[in-house]
Coordinates of C-alpha atoms in Angstrom, one line a residue:
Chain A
X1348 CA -18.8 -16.7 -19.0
X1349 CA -21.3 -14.2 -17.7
X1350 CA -20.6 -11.1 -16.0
X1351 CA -22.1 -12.9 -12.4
X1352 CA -19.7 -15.3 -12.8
X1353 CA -17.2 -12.4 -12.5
X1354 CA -18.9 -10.8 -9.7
X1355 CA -19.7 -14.1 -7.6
X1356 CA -16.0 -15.1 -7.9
X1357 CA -14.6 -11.5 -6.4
X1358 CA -17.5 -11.6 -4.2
X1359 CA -16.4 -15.3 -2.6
X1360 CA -12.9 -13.6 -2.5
X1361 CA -13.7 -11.2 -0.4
X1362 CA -16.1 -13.5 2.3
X1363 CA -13.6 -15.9 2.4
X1364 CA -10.8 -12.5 3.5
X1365 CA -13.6 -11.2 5.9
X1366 CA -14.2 -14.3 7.4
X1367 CA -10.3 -14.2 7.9
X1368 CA -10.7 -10.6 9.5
X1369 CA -13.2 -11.9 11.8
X1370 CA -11.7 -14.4 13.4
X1371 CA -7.9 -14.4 13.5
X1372 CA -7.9 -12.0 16.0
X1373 CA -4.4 -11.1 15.5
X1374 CA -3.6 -7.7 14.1
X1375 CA -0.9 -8.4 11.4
X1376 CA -3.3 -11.1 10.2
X1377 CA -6.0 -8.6 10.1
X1378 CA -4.2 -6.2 8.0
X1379 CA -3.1 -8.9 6.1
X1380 CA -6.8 -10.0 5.5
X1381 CA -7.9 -6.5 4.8
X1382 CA -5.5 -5.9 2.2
X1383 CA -6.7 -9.3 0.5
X1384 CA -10.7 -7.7 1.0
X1385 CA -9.3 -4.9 -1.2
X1386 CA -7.9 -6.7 -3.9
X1387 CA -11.3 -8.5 -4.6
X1388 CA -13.0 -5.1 -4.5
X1389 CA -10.2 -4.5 -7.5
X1390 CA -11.2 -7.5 -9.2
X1391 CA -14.8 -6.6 -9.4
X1392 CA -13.7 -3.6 -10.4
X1393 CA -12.0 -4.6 -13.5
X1394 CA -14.1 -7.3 -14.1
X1395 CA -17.4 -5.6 -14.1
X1396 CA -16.6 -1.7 -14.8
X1397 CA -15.9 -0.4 -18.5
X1398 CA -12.7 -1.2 -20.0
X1399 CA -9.9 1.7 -19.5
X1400 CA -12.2 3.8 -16.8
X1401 CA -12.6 0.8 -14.1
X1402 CA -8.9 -0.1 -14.5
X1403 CA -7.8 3.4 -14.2
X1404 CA -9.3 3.7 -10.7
X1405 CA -8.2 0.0 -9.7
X1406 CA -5.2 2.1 -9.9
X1407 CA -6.2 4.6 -7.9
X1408 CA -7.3 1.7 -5.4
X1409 CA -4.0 -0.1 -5.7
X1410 CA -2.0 3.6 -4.4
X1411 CA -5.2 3.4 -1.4
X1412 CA -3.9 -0.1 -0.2
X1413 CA -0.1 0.9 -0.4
X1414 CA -1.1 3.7 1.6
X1415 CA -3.2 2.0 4.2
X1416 CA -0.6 -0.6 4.5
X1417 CA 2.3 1.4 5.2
X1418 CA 0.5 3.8 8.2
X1419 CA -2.1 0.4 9.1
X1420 CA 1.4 -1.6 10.1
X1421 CA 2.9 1.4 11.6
X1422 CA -0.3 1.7 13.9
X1423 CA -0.1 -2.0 14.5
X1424 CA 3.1 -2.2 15.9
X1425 CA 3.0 0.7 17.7
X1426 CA -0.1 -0.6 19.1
X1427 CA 1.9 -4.2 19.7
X1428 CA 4.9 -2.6 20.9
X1429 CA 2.9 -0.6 23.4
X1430 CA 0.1 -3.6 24.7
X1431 CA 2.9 -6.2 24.3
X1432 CA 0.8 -8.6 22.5
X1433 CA -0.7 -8.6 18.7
X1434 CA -3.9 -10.0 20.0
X1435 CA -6.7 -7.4 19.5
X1436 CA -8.9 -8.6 22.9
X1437 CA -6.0 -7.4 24.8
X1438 CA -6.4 -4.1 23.3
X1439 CA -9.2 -2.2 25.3
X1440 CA -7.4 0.8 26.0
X1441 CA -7.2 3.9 23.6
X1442 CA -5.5 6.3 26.0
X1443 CA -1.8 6.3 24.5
Chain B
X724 CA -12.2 -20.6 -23.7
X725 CA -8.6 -20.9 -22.3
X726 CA -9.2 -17.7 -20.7
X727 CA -12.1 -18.5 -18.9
X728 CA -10.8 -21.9 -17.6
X729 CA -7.6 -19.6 -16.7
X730 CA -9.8 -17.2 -14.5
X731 CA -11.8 -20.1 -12.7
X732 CA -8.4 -22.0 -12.1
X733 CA -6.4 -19.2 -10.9
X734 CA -9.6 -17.7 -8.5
X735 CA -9.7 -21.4 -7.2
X736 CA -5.9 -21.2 -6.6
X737 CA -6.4 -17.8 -4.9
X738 CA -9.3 -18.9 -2.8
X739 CA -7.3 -21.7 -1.7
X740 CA -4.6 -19.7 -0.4
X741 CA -7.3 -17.5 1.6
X742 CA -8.9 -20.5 3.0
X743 CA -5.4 -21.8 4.1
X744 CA -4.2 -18.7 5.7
X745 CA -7.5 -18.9 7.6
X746 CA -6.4 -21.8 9.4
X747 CA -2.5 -21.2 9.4
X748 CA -1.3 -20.5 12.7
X749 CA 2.5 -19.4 11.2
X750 CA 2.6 -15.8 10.1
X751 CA 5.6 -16.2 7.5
X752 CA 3.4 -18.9 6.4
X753 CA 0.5 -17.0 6.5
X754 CA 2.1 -14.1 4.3
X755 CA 3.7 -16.7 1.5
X756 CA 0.0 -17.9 1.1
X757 CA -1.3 -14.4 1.1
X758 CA 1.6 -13.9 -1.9
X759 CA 0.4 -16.7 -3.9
X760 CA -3.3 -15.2 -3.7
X761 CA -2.0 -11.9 -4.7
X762 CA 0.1 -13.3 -7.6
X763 CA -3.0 -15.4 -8.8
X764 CA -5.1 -12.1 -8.8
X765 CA -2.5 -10.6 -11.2
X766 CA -2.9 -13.8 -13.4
X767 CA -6.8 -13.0 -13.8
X768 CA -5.9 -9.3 -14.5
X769 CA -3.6 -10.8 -17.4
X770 CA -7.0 -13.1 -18.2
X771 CA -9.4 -10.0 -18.6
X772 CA -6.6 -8.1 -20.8
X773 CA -5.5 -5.9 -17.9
X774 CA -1.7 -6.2 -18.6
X775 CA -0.5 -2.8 -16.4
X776 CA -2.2 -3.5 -13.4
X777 CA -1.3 -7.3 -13.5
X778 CA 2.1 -5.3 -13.6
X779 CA 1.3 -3.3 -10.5
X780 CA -0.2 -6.1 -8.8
X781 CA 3.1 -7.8 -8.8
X782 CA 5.2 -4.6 -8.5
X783 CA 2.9 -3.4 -5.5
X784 CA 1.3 -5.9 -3.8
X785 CA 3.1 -8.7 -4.2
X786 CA 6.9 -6.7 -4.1
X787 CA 6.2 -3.2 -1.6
X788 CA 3.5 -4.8 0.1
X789 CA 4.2 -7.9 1.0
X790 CA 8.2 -6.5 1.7
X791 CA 6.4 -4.8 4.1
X792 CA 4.7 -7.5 5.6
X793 CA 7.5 -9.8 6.0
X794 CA 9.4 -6.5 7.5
X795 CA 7.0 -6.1 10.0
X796 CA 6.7 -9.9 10.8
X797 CA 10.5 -9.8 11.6
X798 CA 10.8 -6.8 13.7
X799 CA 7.7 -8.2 15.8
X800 CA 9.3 -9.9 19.1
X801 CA 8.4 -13.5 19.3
X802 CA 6.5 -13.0 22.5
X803 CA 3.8 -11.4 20.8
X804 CA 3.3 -14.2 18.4
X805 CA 0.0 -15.6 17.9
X806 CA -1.8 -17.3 20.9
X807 CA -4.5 -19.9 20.2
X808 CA -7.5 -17.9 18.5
X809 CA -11.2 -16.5 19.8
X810 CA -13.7 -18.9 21.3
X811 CA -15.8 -20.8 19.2
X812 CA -18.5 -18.7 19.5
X813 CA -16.8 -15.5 17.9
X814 CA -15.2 -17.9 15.6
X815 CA -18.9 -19.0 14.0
X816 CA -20.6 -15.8 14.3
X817 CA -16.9 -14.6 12.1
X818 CA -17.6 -17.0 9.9
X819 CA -22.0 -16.7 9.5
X820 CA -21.3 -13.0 9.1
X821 CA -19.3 -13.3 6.0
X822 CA -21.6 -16.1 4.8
X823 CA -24.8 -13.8 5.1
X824 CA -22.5 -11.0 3.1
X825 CA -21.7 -13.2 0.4
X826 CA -25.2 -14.7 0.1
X827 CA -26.5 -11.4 -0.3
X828 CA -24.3 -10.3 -2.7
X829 CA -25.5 -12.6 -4.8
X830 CA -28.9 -12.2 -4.7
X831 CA -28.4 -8.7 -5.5
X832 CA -26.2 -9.0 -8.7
X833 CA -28.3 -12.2 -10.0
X834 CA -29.4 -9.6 -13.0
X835 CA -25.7 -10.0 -13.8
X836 CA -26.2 -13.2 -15.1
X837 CA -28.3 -12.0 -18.0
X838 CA -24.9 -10.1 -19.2
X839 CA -22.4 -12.6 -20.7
X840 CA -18.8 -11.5 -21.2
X841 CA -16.1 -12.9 -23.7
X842 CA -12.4 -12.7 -22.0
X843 CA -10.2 -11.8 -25.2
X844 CA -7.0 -11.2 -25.1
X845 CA -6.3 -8.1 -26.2
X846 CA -3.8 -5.1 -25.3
X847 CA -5.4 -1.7 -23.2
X848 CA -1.9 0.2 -23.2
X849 CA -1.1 2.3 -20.4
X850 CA -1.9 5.5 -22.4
X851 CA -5.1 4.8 -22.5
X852 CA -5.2 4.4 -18.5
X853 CA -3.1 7.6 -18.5
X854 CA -5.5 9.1 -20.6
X855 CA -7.8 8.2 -18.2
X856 CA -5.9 9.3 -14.8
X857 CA -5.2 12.5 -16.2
X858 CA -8.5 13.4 -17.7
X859 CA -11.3 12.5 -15.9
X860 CA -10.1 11.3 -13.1
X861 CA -7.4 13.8 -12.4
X862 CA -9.2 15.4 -9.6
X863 CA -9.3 11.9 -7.5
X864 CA -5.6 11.1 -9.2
X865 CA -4.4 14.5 -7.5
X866 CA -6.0 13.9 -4.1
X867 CA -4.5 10.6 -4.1
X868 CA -1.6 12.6 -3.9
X869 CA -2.4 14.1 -0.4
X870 CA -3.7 10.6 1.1
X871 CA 0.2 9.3 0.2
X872 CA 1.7 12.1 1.7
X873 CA -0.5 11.9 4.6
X874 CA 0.2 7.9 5.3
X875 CA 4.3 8.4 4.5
X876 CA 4.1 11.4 7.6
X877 CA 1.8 9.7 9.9
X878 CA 4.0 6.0 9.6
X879 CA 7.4 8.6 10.4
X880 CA 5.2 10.2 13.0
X881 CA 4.8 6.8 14.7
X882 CA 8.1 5.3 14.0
X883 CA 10.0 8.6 15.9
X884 CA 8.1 8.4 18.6
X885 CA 8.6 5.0 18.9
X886 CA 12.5 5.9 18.9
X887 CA 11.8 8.4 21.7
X888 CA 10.1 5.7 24.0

């Protein structure tokens, strides 16, 4: 297999998630959606960086997602809690 | 050979579960299919010889992760649930945007094809990563550190001020 084969498969990964992102329209599934974006940016990663070094920050990347997810979800249902709906056209207002 | 056949399969299977959650109105539903994607990428780490982050993928996505998820899911009152989604309009301009993005991606790694790779499976122990984390990556490793830190205090942050509303 060649190395596009690779790349075209993490690529179609991650339209398939944005396409997702873009039109759910709910927050959780956005997060959700993102988190899946990410893990085809790992798999390119791997699957087109050198051995140990690409893998080593698909690590890094992997701690970045846990992260995001944790304060991302805390946001969203702050955000939920506070608009009383998950649907992002309803949220138009930043003043907490 | 195997290998390869074993990538395509398990990127169809996690394309599939994508597409599905696409049009998946349930949310629990919605995070099972977003499981079985993440447990298919950890199969294709396995396929290109990646055996500790196939581990983390299962440990991290698909165990604190999706925990979270499914946490979040629950304490979410069912009067927020999903209403029917965007108008059509949004919903194909969504979809042509992602399109255009993957079409150009494409384009732009077609020199890729020239460079042929053999999956083999063979064993790249976690000292090696190690030796990689702490050497010349220990700057970004460290500072990863302080993003961690930062995300545990801000989701506290929010969660005591939600107890104080």
């Amino acid at each position: 297999m060649s190395s596009y084969s690779l790349g075209a498969i993490s690529f179609a990964l991650f339209a398939l998630a944005a396409a997702g992102f873009l039109t759910c329209g709910s927050i959780l599934r956005m997060l959700m959606f993102l988190e899946l974006m990410l893990n085809a940016a790992n798999i390119a990663l791997v699957g087109l960086g050198p051995e140990t070094l690409s893998q080593a920050y698909a690590a890094l990347l992997f701690a970045v997602a846990a992260a995001e997810a944790g304060v991302g979800l805390a946001l969203a249902l702050a955000a939920a809690r506070h608009l009383r709906t998950q649907r992002t056209e309803g949220m138009t207002d930043l003043k907490g | 050979m195997i290998l390869t056949a074993a990538i395509y399969a398990l990127a169809a299977v996690a394309a599939a579960a994508t597409l599905l959650m696409i049009f998946q109105r349930d949310l629990v539903r919605s995070a099972l299919l977003m499981l079985t994607a993440l447990l298919a990428t950890a199969g294709i780490y396995l396929a290109l010889s990646a055996q500790a982050l196939a581990a983390l993928q299962v440990i991290l996505y698909a165990g604190a992760v999706m925990t979270l998820f499914v946490t979040a899911i629950a304490v979410a009152p069912g009067a927020w649930k999903d209403k029917p989604p965007a108008g059509r309009l949004a919903r194909l301009l969504g979809l042509a945007v992602p399109a255009l993005l993957l079409t150009a991606l494409l384009q732009a790694t077609a020199a890729l094809k020239l460079v042929t790779v053999s999956p083999e499976f063979s064993e790249t122990g976690t000292l090696d990563l190690a030796m990689d984390l702490f050497g010349p990556l220990a700057w970004q490793f460290e500072l990863l550190s302080l993003v961690i830190v930062a995300s545990v205090v801000g989701a506290v942050a929010l969660a005591m001020n939600r107890r104080r509303a």
